[in-house]
JSON list of C-alpha atoms in Angstrom, two decimals:
[
{"chain": "P", "resi": 801, "resn": "MET", "atom": "CA", "xyz": [146.99, 111.63, 160.55]},
{"chain": "P", "resi": 802, "resn": "ILE", "atom": "CA", "xyz": [146.80, 108.95, 159.06]},
{"chain": "P", "resi": 803, "resn": "GLU", "atom": "CA", "xyz": [144.86, 107.80, 155.84]},
{"chain": "P", "resi": 804, "resn": "LEU", "atom": "CA", "xyz": [144.68, 104.79, 153.93]},
{"chain": "P", "resi": 805, "resn": "LEU", "atom": "CA", "xyz": [145.21, 104.01, 150.46]},
{"chain": "P", "resi": 806, "resn": "SER", "atom": "CA", "xyz": [145.82, 100.94, 147.70]},
{"chain": "P", "resi": 807, "resn": "THR", "atom": "CA", "xyz": [149.26, 100.55, 147.74]},
{"chain": "P", "resi": 808, "resn": "THR", "atom": "CA", "xyz": [149.39, 99.38, 143.80]},
{"chain": "P", "resi": 809, "resn": "ASP", "atom": "CA", "xyz": [147.21, 99.99, 140.61]},
{"chain": "P", "resi": 810, "resn": "SER", "atom": "CA", "xyz": [145.01, 97.36, 140.87]},
{"chain": "P", "resi": 811, "resn": "VAL", "atom": "CA", "xyz": [140.46, 98.22, 142.38]},
{"chain": "P", "resi": 812, "resn": "PHE", "atom": "CA", "xyz": [140.59, 95.33, 144.21]},
{"chain": "P", "resi": 813, "resn": "GLY", "atom": "CA", "xyz": [138.87, 96.80, 147.37]},
{"chain": "P", "resi": 814, "resn": "ASP", "atom": "CA", "xyz": [137.71, 99.83, 145.20]},
{"chain": "P", "resi": 815, "resn": "CYS", "atom": "CA", "xyz": [133.48, 99.42, 146.62]},
{"chain": "P", "resi": 816, "resn": "ASN", "atom": "CA", "xyz": [132.84, 103.04, 145.45]},
{"chain": "P", "resi": 817, "resn": "LYS", "atom": "CA", "xyz": [134.60, 102.46, 142.55]},
{"chain": "P", "resi": 818, "resn": "ASP", "atom": "CA", "xyz": [136.48, 105.63, 142.61]},
{"chain": "P", "resi": 819, "resn": "GLY", "atom": "CA", "xyz": [139.34, 104.27, 142.07]},
{"chain": "P", "resi": 820, "resn": "ARG", "atom": "CA", "xyz": [140.79, 104.41, 145.70]},
{"chain": "P", "resi": 821, "resn": "VAL", "atom": "CA", "xyz": [141.25, 101.94, 148.11]},
{"chain": "P", "resi": 822, "resn": "ASP", "atom": "CA", "xyz": [140.43, 103.87, 151.52]},
{"chain": "P", "resi": 823, "resn": "PHE", "atom": "CA", "xyz": [138.72, 104.63, 153.94]},
{"chain": "P", "resi": 824, "resn": "LYS", "atom": "CA", "xyz": [134.96, 105.36, 152.32]},
{"chain": "P", "resi": 825, "resn": "ASP", "atom": "CA", "xyz": [134.80, 101.86, 150.50]},
{"chain": "P", "resi": 826, "resn": "ILE", "atom": "CA", "xyz": [135.17, 100.93, 154.59]},
{"chain": "P", "resi": 827, "resn": "ALA", "atom": "CA", "xyz": [132.19, 102.42, 154.62]},
{"chain": "P", "resi": 828, "resn": "ALA", "atom": "CA", "xyz": [130.52, 100.98, 151.91]},
{"chain": "P", "resi": 829, "resn": "LEU", "atom": "CA", "xyz": [131.67, 97.14, 153.81]},
{"chain": "P", "resi": 830, "resn": "THR", "atom": "CA", "xyz": [130.23, 98.69, 156.47]},
{"chain": "P", "resi": 831, "resn": "LEU", "atom": "CA", "xyz": [126.85, 99.51, 154.73]},
{"chain": "P", "resi": 832, "resn": "TYR", "atom": "CA", "xyz": [125.92, 96.26, 153.83]},
{"chain": "P", "resi": 833, "resn": "TRP", "atom": "CA", "xyz": [127.62, 94.69, 156.12]},
{"chain": "P", "resi": 834, "resn": "SER", "atom": "CA", "xyz": [126.43, 91.52, 156.82]},
{"chain": "P", "resi": 835, "resn": "LEU", "atom": "CA", "xyz": [124.12, 90.68, 153.83]},
{"chain": "P", "resi": 836, "resn": "THR", "atom": "CA", "xyz": [123.32, 87.75, 152.50]},
{"chain": "P", "resi": 837, "resn": "ASN", "atom": "CA", "xyz": [122.33, 87.32, 148.50]},
{"chain": "P", "resi": 838, "resn": "CYS", "atom": "CA", "xyz": [123.01, 89.82, 147.32]},
{"chain": "P", "resi": 839, "resn": "GLY", "atom": "CA", "xyz": [124.82, 89.99, 144.53]},
{"chain": "P", "resi": 840, "resn": "GLN", "atom": "CA", "xyz": [127.87, 92.10, 143.74]},
{"chain": "P", "resi": 841, "resn": "CYS", "atom": "CA", "xyz": [126.59, 94.42, 147.16]},
{"chain": "P", "resi": 842, "resn": "GLY", "atom": "CA", "xyz": [127.03, 97.58, 146.29]},
{"chain": "P", "resi": 843, "resn": "GLY", "atom": "CA", "xyz": [130.87, 95.88, 145.20]},
{"chain": "P", "resi": 844, "resn": "ALA", "atom": "CA", "xyz": [131.38, 96.20, 148.62]},
{"chain": "P", "resi": 845, "resn": "ASP", "atom": "CA", "xyz": [131.51, 92.28, 148.29]},
{"chain": "P", "resi": 846, "resn": "LEU", "atom": "CA", "xyz": [135.89, 91.01, 147.33]},
{"chain": "P", "resi": 847, "resn": "THR", "atom": "CA", "xyz": [135.55, 87.68, 147.72]},
{"chain": "P", "resi": 848, "resn": "GLY", "atom": "CA", "xyz": [132.34, 87.75, 145.74]},
{"chain": "P", "resi": 849, "resn": "ASP", "atom": "CA", "xyz": [130.47, 85.36, 148.10]},
{"chain": "P", "resi": 850, "resn": "GLU", "atom": "CA", "xyz": [126.82, 86.69, 148.09]},
{"chain": "P", "resi": 851, "resn": "GLN", "atom": "CA", "xyz": [127.92, 88.40, 151.60]},
{"chain": "P", "resi": 852, "resn": "VAL", "atom": "CA", "xyz": [129.44, 91.19, 152.89]},
{"chain": "P", "resi": 853, "resn": "ASP", "atom": "CA", "xyz": [131.31, 89.68, 156.09]},
{"chain": "P", "resi": 854, "resn": "ASN", "atom": "CA", "xyz": [135.33, 89.65, 157.84]},
{"chain": "P", "resi": 855, "resn": "ARG", "atom": "CA", "xyz": [137.02, 88.54, 155.03]},
{"chain": "P", "resi": 856, "resn": "ASP", "atom": "CA", "xyz": [135.86, 90.82, 153.06]},
{"chain": "P", "resi": 857, "resn": "VAL", "atom": "CA", "xyz": [137.33, 93.72, 155.49]},
{"chain": "P", "resi": 858, "resn": "ASP", "atom": "CA", "xyz": [140.38, 91.31, 155.09]},
{"chain": "P", "resi": 859, "resn": "ALA", "atom": "CA", "xyz": [140.77, 91.79, 151.55]},
{"chain": "P", "resi": 860, "resn": "VAL", "atom": "CA", "xyz": [141.21, 95.37, 152.35]},
{"chain": "P", "resi": 861, "resn": "VAL", "atom": "CA", "xyz": [143.26, 95.50, 154.78]},
{"chain": "P", "resi": 862, "resn": "LYS", "atom": "CA", "xyz": [145.53, 93.07, 153.97]},
{"chain": "P", "resi": 863, "resn": "TYR", "atom": "CA", "xyz": [146.45, 92.52, 151.17]},
{"chain": "P", "resi": 864, "resn": "TRP", "atom": "CA", "xyz": [145.82, 96.45, 149.05]},
{"chain": "P", "resi": 865, "resn": "LEU", "atom": "CA", "xyz": [146.33, 99.67, 152.63]},
{"chain": "P", "resi": 866, "resn": "THR", "atom": "CA", "xyz": [149.71, 101.21, 153.74]},
{"chain": "P", "resi": 867, "resn": "ALA", "atom": "CA", "xyz": [150.08, 104.71, 156.42]},
{"chain": "P", "resi": 868, "resn": "THR", "atom": "CA", "xyz": [150.54, 107.37, 154.14]},
{"chain": "P", "resi": 869, "resn": "THR", "atom": "CA", "xyz": [150.66, 111.03, 156.23]},
{"chain": "P", "resi": 870, "resn": "ILE", "atom": "CA", "xyz": [147.57, 114.05, 155.85]},
{"chain": "P", "resi": 871, "resn": "PRO", "atom": "CA", "xyz": [148.68, 117.06, 154.81]},
{"chain": "P", "resi": 872, "resn": "PRO", "atom": "CA", "xyz": [148.84, 119.31, 157.37]},
{"chain": "P", "resi": 873, "resn": "LEU", "atom": "CA", "xyz": [146.55, 121.76, 158.51]},
{"chain": "P", "resi": 874, "resn": "PRO", "atom": "CA", "xyz": [147.09, 125.21, 157.67]},
{"chain": "P", "resi": 875, "resn": "GLU", "atom": "CA", "xyz": [149.20, 126.91, 159.58]},
{"chain": "P", "resi": 876, "resn": "GLN", "atom": "CA", "xyz": [147.31, 130.49, 161.01]},
{"chain": "P", "resi": 877, "resn": "ALA", "atom": "CA", "xyz": [146.95, 133.63, 159.03]},
{"chain": "P", "resi": 878, "resn": "SER", "atom": "CA", "xyz": [149.02, 136.38, 160.20]},
{"chain": "P", "resi": 879, "resn": "ASN", "atom": "CA", "xyz": [149.87, 140.37, 159.64]},
{"chain": "P", "resi": 880, "resn": "PRO", "atom": "CA", "xyz": [147.04, 142.09, 159.98]},
{"chain": "P", "resi": 881, "resn": "ASN", "atom": "CA", "xyz": [145.88, 145.54, 157.85]},
{"chain": "P", "resi": 882, "resn": "PRO", "atom": "CA", "xyz": [144.84, 147.27, 159.82]},
{"chain": "P", "resi": 883, "resn": "THR", "atom": "CA", "xyz": [146.42, 146.18, 162.65]},
{"chain": "P", "resi": 884, "resn": "ASP", "atom": "CA", "xyz": [145.44, 144.84, 165.96]},
{"chain": "P", "resi": 885, "resn": "ASN", "atom": "CA", "xyz": [143.03, 147.06, 168.68]},
{"chain": "P", "resi": 886, "resn": "ALA", "atom": "CA", "xyz": [144.64, 150.02, 166.03]},
{"chain": "P", "resi": 887, "resn": "LEU", "atom": "CA", "xyz": [142.68, 153.61, 166.76]},
{"chain": "P", "resi": 888, "resn": "GLY", "atom": "CA", "xyz": [141.54, 156.32, 163.41]},
{"chain": "P", "resi": 889, "resn": "VAL", "atom": "CA", "xyz": [140.94, 153.92, 160.82]},
{"chain": "P", "resi": 890, "resn": "THR", "atom": "CA", "xyz": [139.10, 155.45, 157.53]},
{"chain": "P", "resi": 891, "resn": "LEU", "atom": "CA", "xyz": [135.26, 154.63, 156.58]},
{"chain": "P", "resi": 892, "resn": "THR", "atom": "CA", "xyz": [136.73, 152.62, 154.02]},
{"chain": "P", "resi": 893, "resn": "PRO", "atom": "CA", "xyz": [139.24, 149.80, 154.67]},
{"chain": "P", "resi": 894, "resn": "VAL", "atom": "CA", "xyz": [140.40, 147.59, 153.09]},
{"chain": "P", "resi": 895, "resn": "LEU", "atom": "CA", "xyz": [141.38, 144.82, 155.13]},
{"chain": "P", "resi": 896, "resn": "SER", "atom": "CA", "xyz": [144.44, 142.83, 154.60]},
{"chain": "P", "resi": 897, "resn": "TRP", "atom": "CA", "xyz": [146.24, 139.99, 155.96]},
{"chain": "P", "resi": 898, "resn": "THR", "atom": "CA", "xyz": [149.48, 137.31, 155.42]},
{"chain": "P", "resi": 899, "resn": "ALA", "atom": "CA", "xyz": [147.61, 133.56, 154.24]},
{"chain": "P", "resi": 900, "resn": "GLY", "atom": "CA", "xyz": [148.92, 130.89, 156.40]},
{"chain": "P", "resi": 901, "resn": "SER", "atom": "CA", "xyz": [150.91, 128.58, 155.06]},
{"chain": "P", "resi": 902, "resn": "GLY", "atom": "CA", "xyz": [149.55, 125.40, 153.11]},
{"chain": "P", "resi": 903, "resn": "ALA", "atom": "CA", "xyz": [146.91, 127.60, 153.08]},
{"chain": "P", "resi": 904, "resn": "THR", "atom": "CA", "xyz": [144.05, 127.63, 149.10]},
{"chain": "P", "resi": 905, "resn": "SER", "atom": "CA", "xyz": [141.25, 129.96, 150.50]},
{"chain": "P", "resi": 906, "resn": "HIS", "atom": "CA", "xyz": [140.10, 132.05, 153.45]},
{"chain": "P", "resi": 907, "resn": "ASP", "atom": "CA", "xyz": [137.68, 132.63, 155.72]},
{"chain": "P", "resi": 908, "resn": "VAL", "atom": "CA", "xyz": [136.12, 135.91, 156.36]},
{"chain": "P", "resi": 909, "resn": "TYR", "atom": "CA", "xyz": [134.47, 136.81, 159.18]},
{"chain": "P", "resi": 910, "resn": "PHE", "atom": "CA", "xyz": [133.79, 140.56, 160.49]},
{"chain": "P", "resi": 911, "resn": "GLY", "atom": "CA", "xyz": [131.09, 142.43, 162.15]},
{"chain": "P", "resi": 912, "resn": "THR", "atom": "CA", "xyz": [130.77, 144.43, 164.86]},
{"chain": "P", "resi": 913, "resn": "ALA", "atom": "CA", "xyz": [130.23, 142.01, 167.72]},
{"chain": "P", "resi": 914, "resn": "ASP", "atom": "CA", "xyz": [132.96, 139.52, 169.13]},
{"chain": "P", "resi": 915, "resn": "PRO", "atom": "CA", "xyz": [132.99, 136.92, 167.92]},
{"chain": "P", "resi": 916, "resn": "PRO", "atom": "CA", "xyz": [132.22, 138.27, 164.31]},
{"chain": "P", "resi": 917, "resn": "PRO", "atom": "CA", "xyz": [130.22, 136.88, 161.85]},
{"chain": "P", "resi": 918, "resn": "PHE", "atom": "CA", "xyz": [130.80, 134.31, 158.46]},
{"chain": "P", "resi": 919, "resn": "ILE", "atom": "CA", "xyz": [131.03, 136.38, 155.28]},
{"chain": "P", "resi": 920, "resn": "CYS", "atom": "CA", "xyz": [132.60, 134.72, 152.71]},
{"chain": "P", "resi": 921, "resn": "ASN", "atom": "CA", "xyz": [134.68, 131.97, 151.77]},
{"chain": "P", "resi": 922, "resn": "GLN", "atom": "CA", "xyz": [137.79, 133.21, 148.70]},
{"chain": "P", "resi": 923, "resn": "THR", "atom": "CA", "xyz": [141.03, 132.68, 147.44]},
{"chain": "P", "resi": 924, "resn": "THR", "atom": "CA", "xyz": [142.39, 136.55, 147.42]},
{"chain": "P", "resi": 925, "resn": "THR", "atom": "CA", "xyz": [143.41, 138.34, 151.50]},
{"chain": "P", "resi": 926, "resn": "THR", "atom": "CA", "xyz": [142.21, 141.02, 151.24]},
{"chain": "P", "resi": 927, "resn": "PHE", "atom": "CA", "xyz": [138.92, 142.02, 152.23]},
{"chain": "P", "resi": 928, "resn": "ASP", "atom": "CA", "xyz": [136.52, 144.41, 151.85]},
{"chain": "P", "resi": 929, "resn": "PRO", "atom": "CA", "xyz": [133.65, 145.02, 154.18]},
{"chain": "P", "resi": 930, "resn": "GLY", "atom": "CA", "xyz": [132.11, 148.39, 152.14]},
{"chain": "P", "resi": 931, "resn": "ASP", "atom": "CA", "xyz": [131.45, 151.54, 154.26]},
{"chain": "P", "resi": 932, "resn": "LEU", "atom": "CA", "xyz": [132.02, 151.49, 158.02]},
{"chain": "P", "resi": 933, "resn": "SER", "atom": "CA", "xyz": [130.61, 153.41, 160.86]},
{"chain": "P", "resi": 934, "resn": "GLN", "atom": "CA", "xyz": [132.56, 156.42, 162.47]},
{"chain": "P", "resi": 935, "resn": "ALA", "atom": "CA", "xyz": [133.35, 155.68, 165.50]},
{"chain": "P", "resi": 936, "resn": "THR", "atom": "CA", "xyz": [132.51, 151.89, 164.97]},
{"chain": "P", "resi": 937, "resn": "LYS", "atom": "CA", "xyz": [134.75, 149.60, 166.65]},
{"chain": "P", "resi": 938, "resn": "TYR", "atom": "CA", "xyz": [134.77, 146.68, 164.35]},
{"chain": "P", "resi": 939, "resn": "TYR", "atom": "CA", "xyz": [135.82, 142.46, 164.97]},
{"chain": "P", "resi": 940, "resn": "TRP", "atom": "CA", "xyz": [137.67, 140.55, 162.00]},
{"chain": "P", "resi": 941, "resn": "ARG", "atom": "CA", "xyz": [139.17, 136.82, 162.41]},
{"chain": "P", "resi": 942, "resn": "ILE", "atom": "CA", "xyz": [140.03, 134.35, 159.30]},
{"chain": "P", "resi": 943, "resn": "ASP", "atom": "CA", "xyz": [140.18, 130.65, 159.29]},
{"chain": "P", "resi": 944, "resn": "GLU", "atom": "CA", "xyz": [142.82, 129.09, 156.37]},
{"chain": "P", "resi": 945, "resn": "VAL", "atom": "CA", "xyz": [141.27, 126.18, 155.41]},
{"chain": "P", "resi": 946, "resn": "ASN", "atom": "CA", "xyz": [142.99, 123.78, 152.83]},
{"chain": "P", "resi": 947, "resn": "GLY", "atom": "CA", "xyz": [141.03, 120.53, 151.63]},
{"chain": "P", "resi": 948, "resn": "TRP", "atom": "CA", "xyz": [142.14, 118.79, 154.93]},
{"chain": "P", "resi": 949, "resn": "GLY", "atom": "CA", "xyz": [140.14, 121.37, 157.45]},
{"chain": "P", "resi": 950, "resn": "LYS", "atom": "CA", "xyz": [139.72, 124.44, 158.15]},
{"chain": "P", "resi": 951, "resn": "THR", "atom": "CA", "xyz": [142.76, 125.82, 161.54]},
{"chain": "P", "resi": 952, "resn": "GLU", "atom": "CA", "xyz": [141.17, 129.18, 163.66]},
{"chain": "P", "resi": 953, "resn": "GLY", "atom": "CA", "xyz": [141.67, 132.85, 163.72]},
{"chain": "P", "resi": 954, "resn": "THR", "atom": "CA", "xyz": [142.64, 134.93, 166.43]},
{"chain": "P", "resi": 955, "resn": "VAL", "atom": "CA", "xyz": [140.16, 137.47, 165.90]},
{"chain": "P", "resi": 956, "resn": "TRP", "atom": "CA", "xyz": [141.41, 140.56, 165.93]},
{"chain": "P", "resi": 957, "resn": "ASN", "atom": "CA", "xyz": [139.32, 144.75, 165.59]},
{"chain": "P", "resi": 958, "resn": "PHE", "atom": "CA", "xyz": [139.84, 147.74, 165.02]},
{"chain": "P", "resi": 959, "resn": "THR", "atom": "CA", "xyz": [137.91, 151.32, 165.71]},
{"chain": "P", "resi": 960, "resn": "THR", "atom": "CA", "xyz": [136.96, 153.90, 163.31]},
{"chain": "P", "resi": 961, "resn": "MET", "atom": "CA", "xyz": [138.34, 157.05, 163.03]},
{"chain": "P", "resi": 962, "resn": "MET", "atom": "CA", "xyz": [135.29, 159.86, 164.80]},
{"chain": "P", "resi": 963, "resn": "SER", "atom": "CA", "xyz": [134.64, 161.79, 161.44]},
{"chain": "P", "resi": 964, "resn": "PRO", "atom": "CA", "xyz": [136.26, 162.17, 158.36]},
{"chain": "P", "resi": 965, "resn": "PRO", "atom": "CA", "xyz": [139.30, 164.56, 157.69]},
{"chain": "P", "resi": 966, "resn": "PRO", "atom": "CA", "xyz": [137.94, 167.54, 156.47]},
{"chain": "P", "resi": 967, "resn": "PRO", "atom": "CA", "xyz": [137.70, 169.03, 152.68]},
{"chain": "P", "resi": 968, "resn": "PRO", "atom": "CA", "xyz": [140.98, 171.36, 152.23]},
{"chain": "P", "resi": 969, "resn": "PRO", "atom": "CA", "xyz": [140.37, 174.93, 152.35]},
{"chain": "P", "resi": 970, "resn": "PRO", "atom": "CA", "xyz": [139.43, 176.54, 148.52]},
{"chain": "P", "resi": 971, "resn": "PRO", "atom": "CA", "xyz": [142.65, 177.59, 146.79]},
{"chain": "P", "resi": 972, "resn": "PRO", "atom": "CA", "xyz": [143.37, 181.17, 146.82]}
]
């Protein structure tokens, strides 16, 4: 993916006054496109002729924009615990996984339906679903998230134990 960014510290071409010349400035140009007698046109009149036209677009593109590579989306989460298709899982598990490279947070999906419903976004790599039902199949998925987007994870599943183990016998 390509993002257009300013090549200098100048704010010329910065229509929305965020300190950068980027696609948001092109959007500002589009908003005020073909208006006349609009003063500064929300900052989009870069040539100072009280209208937004091709000359303003040219001022942004010709002088201030270069191609810069945007960082990639995060990799998928891996190493689920409990493992995929695990049987006899405790009724009080804490789910864990290895974060995908580049992830800054994790969308957690969990439930008895496939696909599981969204539960929350979090920054840790463990999730406590609470007390679960006996002999029930649960599905879960972790989508890895960063500032550039989201990578959908694989749906994993596990089945809980039939019943909790009996208490130990009393001492003699």
